[in-house]
CSV table of C-alpha atoms and ligand atoms in Angstrom, one decimal:
chain,number,residue,atom,x,y,z
Y,139,MET,CA,59.9,101.4,23.7
Y,140,GLU,CA,63.2,102.8,22.8
Y,141,GLY,CA,66.1,99.7,22.5
Y,142,VAL,CA,63.1,97.3,23.4
Y,143,ILE,CA,60.3,97.4,21.3
Y,144,ASP,CA,61.0,97.3,17.6
Y,145,ALA,CA,59.5,96.4,14.6
Y,146,GLU,CA,60.4,92.7,14.6
Y,147,MET,CA,58.6,92.7,17.8
Y,148,ARG,CA,55.8,94.7,16.9
Y,149,GLU,CA,55.3,91.6,14.4
Y,150,VAL,CA,55.2,89.2,17.1
Y,151,PHE,CA,52.6,91.0,19.3
Y,152,THR,CA,50.5,92.1,16.6
Y,153,ALA,CA,50.4,88.9,15.3
Y,154,VAL,CA,49.5,87.4,18.9
Y,155,GLY,CA,46.5,90.0,18.2
Y,156,GLY,CA,44.5,92.5,21.2
Y,157,TYR,CA,46.3,95.4,20.0
Y,158,ASP,CA,44.9,98.4,18.0
Y,159,ARG,CA,47.6,100.3,17.5
Y,160,CYS,CA,51.4,100.2,18.1
Y,161,VAL,CA,54.1,103.3,18.4
Y,162,THR,CA,57.4,103.2,17.0
Y,163,GLU,CA,60.5,104.1,19.2
Y,164,PHE,CA,61.1,108.0,19.3
Y,165,VAL,CA,63.0,109.4,16.5
Y,166,ARG,CA,64.8,112.4,18.1
Y,167,VAL,CA,64.3,115.7,16.1
Y,168,THR,CA,67.1,117.8,16.0
Y,169,GLN,CA,67.6,121.1,13.5
Y,170,GLN,CA,68.6,118.7,11.0
Y,171,ASN,CA,66.4,117.3,8.3
Y,172,ILE,CA,65.7,113.4,9.1
Y,173,PRO,CA,66.5,111.3,6.0
Y,174,ASP,CA,63.9,109.0,5.0
Y,175,HIS,CA,65.9,105.8,5.7
Y,176,VAL,CA,66.2,106.8,9.6
Y,177,PHE,CA,62.0,106.9,9.2
Y,178,PHE,CA,62.3,103.4,7.5
Y,179,LYS,CA,64.5,101.9,9.7
Y,180,TYR,CA,62.7,103.1,12.9
Y,181,ALA,CA,59.4,102.5,10.9
Y,182,PRO,CA,59.8,99.6,8.4
Y,183,GLU,CA,56.2,99.5,8.6
Y,184,LEU,CA,56.2,102.7,6.3
Y,185,LYS,CA,57.1,100.4,3.0
Y,186,ASN,CA,53.6,98.3,4.0
Y,187,GLY,CA,51.2,101.2,4.1
Y,188,GLY,CA,52.2,101.9,7.9
Y,189,LEU,CA,50.5,98.5,8.9
Y,190,THR,CA,52.6,95.4,10.6
Y,191,ARG,CA,52.0,92.1,8.7
Y,192,ALA,CA,48.8,91.5,10.9
Y,193,GLY,CA,47.6,94.9,9.7
Y,194,VAL,CA,47.9,96.7,12.7
Y,195,PRO,CA,48.8,100.5,12.3
Y,196,VAL,CA,52.2,101.9,13.3
Y,197,TYR,CA,52.1,105.8,14.7
Y,198,VAL,CA,55.8,106.8,14.4
Y,199,GLN,CA,56.8,108.8,17.4
Y,200,LEU,CA,59.0,112.2,17.1
Y,201,LEU,CA,60.6,113.9,20.2
Y,202,GLY,CA,62.1,117.3,20.2
Y,203,GLY,CA,62.0,120.8,21.5
Y,204,ASP,CA,61.7,123.0,18.5
Y,205,ALA,CA,58.2,123.7,17.0
Y,206,GLU,CA,60.0,124.3,14.0
Y,207,ALA,CA,61.9,121.8,13.3
Y,208,MET,CA,59.6,119.3,14.5
Y,209,GLY,CA,56.7,120.8,12.2
Y,210,ALA,CA,59.4,120.6,9.0
Y,211,ASN,CA,60.3,117.0,9.9
Y,212,ALA,CA,57.1,116.1,10.4
Y,213,ALA,CA,56.3,117.0,6.9
Y,214,ARG,CA,59.2,115.0,5.7
Y,215,LEU,CA,57.6,112.0,7.6
Y,216,ALA,CA,54.1,112.6,6.4
Y,217,LYS,CA,55.4,111.9,2.7
Y,218,LEU,CA,56.1,108.8,3.8
Y,219,GLU,CA,52.7,108.3,4.7
Y,220,PRO,CA,52.5,107.2,8.3
Y,221,LYS,CA,49.6,105.7,9.8
Y,222,GLY,CA,49.9,108.7,12.7
Y,223,ILE,CA,52.8,110.9,14.1
Y,224,ASP,CA,53.0,110.7,18.2
Y,225,LEU,CA,54.7,113.2,19.9
Y,226,ASN,CA,57.4,112.5,23.2
Y,227,PHE,CA,56.7,114.6,26.2
Y,228,GLY,CA,57.7,111.6,28.6
Y,229,CYS,CA,60.6,110.4,28.0
Y,230,PRO,CA,62.7,111.0,31.1
Y,231,SER,CA,66.3,110.2,29.8
Y,232,LYS,CA,68.8,113.1,31.5
Y,233,THR,CA,70.3,113.0,27.8
Y,234,VAL,CA,67.1,114.0,25.9
Y,235,ASN,CA,66.0,116.1,28.6
Y,236,ARG,CA,69.5,118.3,28.2
Y,237,ARG,CA,68.9,118.8,24.5
Y,238,GLU,CA,65.5,120.2,25.6
Y,239,GLY,CA,63.2,117.0,24.6
Y,240,GLY,CA,61.3,114.8,26.2
Y,241,SER,CA,59.7,115.2,29.7
Y,242,VAL,CA,61.2,118.5,30.4
Y,243,LEU,CA,58.7,120.3,28.2
Y,244,LEU,CA,56.2,119.1,30.8
Y,245,ARG,CA,57.3,122.6,32.6
Y,246,GLU,CA,56.4,124.7,29.5
Y,247,PRO,CA,52.9,123.8,28.7
Y,248,GLU,CA,52.8,126.5,26.6
Y,249,ARG,CA,55.5,125.3,24.5
Y,250,VAL,CA,54.2,121.8,24.4
Y,251,GLY,CA,51.3,123.3,22.5
Y,252,GLN,CA,53.6,124.9,20.4
Y,253,ILE,CA,54.9,121.8,19.4
Y,254,VAL,CA,51.7,120.2,18.8
Y,255,ALA,CA,50.0,122.8,16.6
Y,256,ALA,CA,53.2,122.9,14.7
Y,257,VAL,CA,53.2,119.1,13.7
Y,258,ARG,CA,49.3,119.7,13.4
Y,259,ASP,CA,49.8,122.3,10.9
Y,260,ALA,CA,52.7,120.3,9.2
Y,261,VAL,CA,51.1,117.4,8.0
Y,262,ASP,CA,47.9,117.1,6.2
Y,263,PRO,CA,44.8,116.6,8.0
Y,264,SER,CA,44.2,113.2,7.3
Y,265,ILE,CA,47.3,112.0,9.7
Y,266,PRO,CA,46.2,111.7,13.2
Y,267,VAL,CA,48.9,113.9,15.3
Y,268,THR,CA,49.0,112.1,19.0
Y,269,ALA,CA,51.0,112.9,22.2
Y,270,LYS,CA,52.4,111.6,25.0
Y,271,ILE,CA,52.7,113.5,28.2
Y,272,ARG,CA,53.7,112.5,31.9
Y,273,LEU,CA,51.2,114.1,34.8
Y,274,GLY,CA,53.9,116.4,35.1
Y,275,PHE,CA,57.9,116.9,35.4
Y,276,SER,CA,58.3,117.5,39.3
Y,277,HIS,CA,54.8,117.7,40.1
Y,278,THR,CA,51.2,117.4,39.0
Y,279,ASP,CA,49.9,121.3,39.1
Y,280,ASP,CA,50.2,122.2,35.6
Y,281,LEU,CA,48.0,118.9,34.1
Y,282,GLU,CA,45.1,120.8,33.4
Y,283,ARG,CA,47.1,123.3,31.5
Y,284,ILE,CA,49.3,120.7,29.8
Y,285,VAL,CA,45.9,119.0,28.6
Y,286,GLU,CA,44.2,122.1,27.5
Y,287,GLU,CA,47.1,123.1,25.7
Y,288,VAL,CA,47.5,119.6,24.0
Y,289,SER,CA,43.5,120.3,23.0
Y,290,VAL,CA,43.8,123.5,21.6
Y,291,ALA,CA,46.7,122.4,19.7
Y,292,GLY,CA,44.6,119.9,17.6
Y,293,ALA,CA,45.7,116.8,18.8
Y,294,SER,CA,43.9,113.7,18.1
Y,295,GLU,CA,44.3,111.7,20.9
Y,296,LEU,CA,46.1,111.8,24.2
Y,297,CYS,CA,48.4,109.3,26.4
Y,298,VAL,CA,48.9,109.9,29.7
Y,299,HIS,CA,51.7,107.9,31.6
Y,300,ALA,CA,50.2,108.2,34.8
Y,301,ARG,CA,53.5,109.5,36.8
Y,302,THR,CA,55.8,112.4,36.8
Y,303,LYS,CA,59.2,112.5,35.7
Y,304,GLU,CA,60.4,112.5,39.2
Y,305,ASN,CA,58.3,109.1,39.4
Y,306,GLY,CA,60.4,108.0,36.9
Y,307,TYR,CA,59.0,104.2,36.4
Y,308,LYS,CA,58.2,103.1,40.0
Y,309,PRO,CA,55.1,101.6,41.4
Y,310,PRO,CA,52.8,103.5,42.2
Y,311,ALA,CA,51.0,104.6,38.5
Y,312,PHE,CA,48.7,107.2,39.8
Y,313,TRP,CA,45.5,106.8,37.5
Y,314,HIS,CA,43.4,108.8,39.4
Y,315,GLU,CA,45.1,111.9,38.4
Y,316,LEU,CA,43.8,111.6,34.8
Y,317,ALA,CA,40.3,111.6,36.4
Y,318,ARG,CA,41.2,115.7,36.5
Y,319,VAL,CA,41.0,116.2,32.9
Y,320,SER,CA,39.0,113.3,31.7
Y,321,GLU,CA,35.8,115.2,32.4
Y,322,PHE,CA,37.6,118.2,30.1
Y,323,THR,CA,38.8,115.2,27.5
Y,324,ARG,CA,35.7,113.9,27.0
Y,325,SER,CA,33.7,117.2,26.4
Y,326,VAL,CA,36.5,118.3,23.6
Y,327,ASN,CA,36.3,114.7,22.0
Y,328,LEU,CA,39.7,114.0,23.2
Y,329,PRO,CA,40.1,110.4,23.5
Y,330,LEU,CA,42.0,109.5,26.7
Y,331,ILE,CA,44.7,106.8,26.5
Y,332,VAL,CA,46.0,105.6,30.1
Y,333,ASN,CA,49.3,104.2,30.4
Y,334,GLY,CA,51.1,102.8,33.3
Y,335,ASP,CA,51.6,99.3,35.2
Y,336,VAL,CA,48.9,97.8,33.7
Y,337,TRP,CA,50.3,94.1,34.1
Y,338,CYS,CA,47.2,92.1,33.9
Y,339,THR,CA,43.4,92.2,33.1
Y,340,GLN,CA,42.4,93.7,36.9
Y,341,SER,CA,44.6,96.1,36.7
Y,342,ALA,CA,43.6,97.5,33.2
Y,343,GLN,CA,40.0,97.4,34.7
Y,344,GLN,CA,40.9,99.3,37.4
Y,345,ALA,CA,43.2,102.0,35.5
Y,346,LEU,CA,40.0,102.8,33.1
Y,347,GLU,CA,37.9,103.0,36.4
Y,348,GLN,CA,40.1,105.1,38.2
Y,349,SER,CA,41.4,107.5,35.2
Y,350,GLY,CA,38.3,107.9,33.3
Y,351,ALA,CA,39.9,107.2,30.4
Y,352,GLN,CA,38.6,105.2,27.1
Y,353,HIS,CA,41.5,103.9,26.4
Y,354,ILE,CA,45.1,101.8,27.4
Y,355,MET,CA,48.5,101.6,26.1
Y,356,LEU,CA,50.6,98.6,27.3
Y,357,GLY,CA,54.2,98.8,27.9
Y,358,ARG,CA,56.4,96.9,30.1
Y,359,GLY,CA,53.1,94.3,30.5
Y,360,ALA,CA,53.3,93.6,26.7
Y,361,LEU,CA,56.9,92.7,27.3
Y,362,ARG,CA,56.1,90.2,30.9
Y,363,THR,CA,52.5,88.7,28.8
Y,364,PRO,CA,52.4,89.0,25.4
Y,365,ASP,CA,49.0,87.9,24.8
Y,366,LEU,CA,48.1,90.8,27.4
Y,367,ALA,CA,46.2,92.9,24.9
Y,368,ARG,CA,43.9,89.9,23.8
Y,369,GLN,CA,43.1,88.7,27.5
Y,370,ILE,CA,42.3,92.4,28.2
Y,371,LYS,CA,39.9,92.6,25.2
Y,372,ALA,CA,38.4,89.0,26.2
Y,373,ASN,CA,38.0,90.3,29.7
Y,374,MET,CA,36.0,93.5,28.7
Y,375,ALA,CA,33.8,91.6,26.2
Y,376,ASP,CA,33.3,88.7,29.3
Y,377,GLN,CA,34.6,86.3,26.8
Y,378,ALA,CA,37.2,83.1,27.5
Y,379,VAL,CA,40.2,83.2,26.4
Y,380,ASP,CA,43.1,80.6,26.1
Y,381,CYS,CA,46.5,82.3,27.3
Y,382,LEU,CA,50.1,81.5,25.7
Y,383,SER,CA,51.9,78.9,27.3
Y,384,TRP,CA,55.4,78.7,28.1
Y,385,THR,CA,56.4,76.8,25.1
Y,386,GLN,CA,54.4,79.2,22.4
Y,387,VAL,CA,56.0,82.4,23.9
Y,388,LEU,CA,59.5,80.7,23.7
Y,389,ASP,CA,58.6,79.9,20.2
Y,390,LYS,CA,57.7,83.7,19.6
Y,391,LEU,CA,61.0,84.5,21.2
Y,392,ILE,CA,62.8,82.3,19.0
Y,393,ILE,CA,61.1,83.6,15.6
Y,394,TYR,CA,61.8,87.2,17.2
Y,395,LEU,CA,65.6,86.3,17.4
Y,396,ARG,CA,65.8,84.8,13.8
Y,397,ASN,CA,64.3,87.9,12.2
Y,398,THR,CA,66.9,90.4,13.9
Y,399,THR,CA,69.8,88.5,13.5
Y,400,ASN,CA,70.2,90.1,10.0
Y,401,LEU,CA,69.6,93.5,11.7
Y,402,HIS,CA,71.6,93.2,14.8
Y,403,PRO,CA,73.4,90.3,15.1
Y,404,MET,CA,75.7,91.5,17.9
Y,405,PHE,CA,72.7,92.0,19.8
Y,406,VAL,CA,70.8,89.1,19.4
Y,407,GLY,CA,71.9,87.7,22.9
Y,408,ASN,CA,71.1,91.0,24.3
Y,409,ARG,CA,68.1,91.2,23.2
Y,410,ALA,CA,66.9,87.7,24.2
Y,411,LYS,CA,68.0,88.4,27.8
Y,412,GLN,CA,66.6,91.5,28.1
Y,413,TRP,CA,63.0,90.3,27.2
Y,414,LEU,CA,63.6,86.7,29.3
Y,415,GLY,CA,64.0,89.4,32.3
Y,416,PHE,CA,60.8,90.4,31.6
Y,417,LEU,CA,59.0,87.0,31.1
Y,418,GLN,CA,60.3,86.0,34.2
Y,419,VAL,CA,57.4,87.7,36.2
Y,420,THR,CA,55.0,85.5,34.2
Y,421,TYR,CA,56.8,82.4,32.9
Y,422,PRO,CA,58.9,80.8,35.8
Y,423,GLU,CA,60.4,79.0,32.4
Y,424,ALA,CA,62.3,82.2,31.5
Y,425,LYS,CA,64.5,82.0,34.2
Y,426,ASP,CA,65.7,78.6,33.9
Y,427,ALA,CA,66.1,80.0,29.5
Y,428,PHE,CA,68.1,83.3,31.0
Y,429,MET,CA,70.4,80.8,32.9
Y,430,THR,CA,70.9,79.0,29.8
Y,431,ILE,CA,71.9,81.6,27.7
Y,432,LYS,CA,73.3,83.9,30.4
Y,433,ARG,CA,77.0,83.7,28.7
Y,434,LEU,CA,76.5,83.3,25.7
Y,435,LYS,CA,77.1,86.2,23.2
Y,436,GLU,CA,77.1,84.4,19.9
Y,437,ALA,CA,73.5,84.6,17.7
Y,438,ASN,CA,73.9,81.2,16.5
Y,439,ALA,CA,74.4,79.6,20.0
Y,440,VAL,CA,71.9,81.8,21.8
Y,441,LEU,CA,69.4,80.1,19.4
Y,442,ALA,CA,70.7,76.6,19.5
Y,443,ALA,CA,70.6,77.2,23.4
Y,444,LEU,CA,67.0,78.2,22.9
Y,445,GLN,CA,65.5,75.7,20.3
Y,446,CYS,CA,67.5,72.7,22.3
Y,447,LEU,CA,64.9,74.0,25.4
Y,448,MET,CA,61.9,74.0,23.0
Y,449,ASP,CA,62.6,70.4,21.9
Y,450,ASP,CA,62.9,69.5,25.6
Y,451,ALA,CA,59.3,70.7,26.2
Y,452,ALA,CA,57.9,69.4,23.3
U,215,FMN,C1,63.2,100.5,28.5
U,215,FMN,C2,61.9,101.9,28.2
U,215,FMN,C3,61.9,102.4,26.6
U,215,FMN,C4,61.1,103.4,26.4
U,215,FMN,N1,61.0,103.9,25.2
U,215,FMN,C5,59.7,105.1,25.5
U,215,FMN,C6,59.7,105.7,23.7
U,215,FMN,O1,60.6,105.2,22.7
U,215,FMN,N2,58.3,106.1,23.6
U,215,FMN,C7,57.6,106.3,24.9
U,215,FMN,O2,56.3,107.0,24.2
U,215,FMN,N3,57.9,105.7,26.0
U,215,FMN,C8,58.9,105.0,25.9
U,215,FMN,N4,59.0,104.3,27.1
U,215,FMN,C9,57.7,104.4,28.2
U,215,FMN,C10,56.7,103.6,28.1
U,215,FMN,O3,55.8,103.5,27.2
U,215,FMN,C11,55.9,103.7,29.0
U,215,FMN,O4,55.1,104.8,29.1
U,215,FMN,C12,56.0,103.3,30.6
U,215,FMN,O5,57.1,102.3,30.5
U,215,FMN,C13,55.1,103.0,31.5
U,215,FMN,O6,54.0,101.7,31.5
U,215,FMN,P1,54.7,100.4,31.8
U,215,FMN,O7,53.9,100.9,33.1
U,215,FMN,O8,53.2,100.1,31.1
U,215,FMN,O9,55.6,99.9,31.1
U,215,FMN,C14,59.3,103.7,27.6
U,215,FMN,C15,60.0,102.9,28.8
U,215,FMN,C16,60.8,101.6,29.0
U,215,FMN,C17,61.1,101.3,30.0
């Protein structure tokens, strides 16, 4: 998730467990050749065989509307041996859409197929190429066509955020709309991943049942509940699992911030406030932590304040 889930956050989540795969923030593709250092910035895991330290594969996400440029840059990326390449056809941002990237492409199902095919053809068959779409741009009428294009183009998997672009991020997510294509994706062996509004084990189960998808992708739910993937897996296996306590989560937040100080010291406060904003839903204590650091800007001051809270709680 752009500006939210970076490599350091992926380290936190995958260390907690339950995740089979991560996807990077999107790397925007224009007519220029993307230099290696940009790929490494978005996906430092490329220097670790494409894996987080916990051993979870990380796919690098590309976003762009020009099939040729997408293919050329995917070929450059492929030289760095990513575990997979994901293509973003879901971003609703006006800036991105104005430059013909993200969800605006869903208005042209054929073009979506051309982009997937260009990337598929440009990289070794051993590298999975996956697509992330929404139900459509302003309506869901083209969903079947988009999914067919993605499949024919040779995608290895398809993730559908169960909203249109116009739905934005507002609840609800329309998981049942995926059922229109799930029979088709099964028939062509295209694994289907449902995404949107999965906040707990119950909504995970409902999303799978209503969509007919085989897998789930978590977004904001992971930020609210860092061990959500672990909880979902345990629930599916009918196993009991201990949920993370507030102090365990606070500890993870502090570790995350410590690991990011060198990378973007100016942003530590913002990142902490942002994550605490999500955590408040699951952990009421996060609200106090947010209030404590609300006016702090300097990284060391934020860290010291959070450490104090940690010491008090211990
Ligand atoms: C701040 C923010 C940034 C996002 N960045 C990306 C991104 O870079 N790539 C992507 O595929 N989806 C991105 N998304 C969309 C999420 O991956 C996900 O599809 C969406 O939030 C719906 O899932 P959720 O309801 O579980 O959060 C972003 C969402 C948010 C809120």
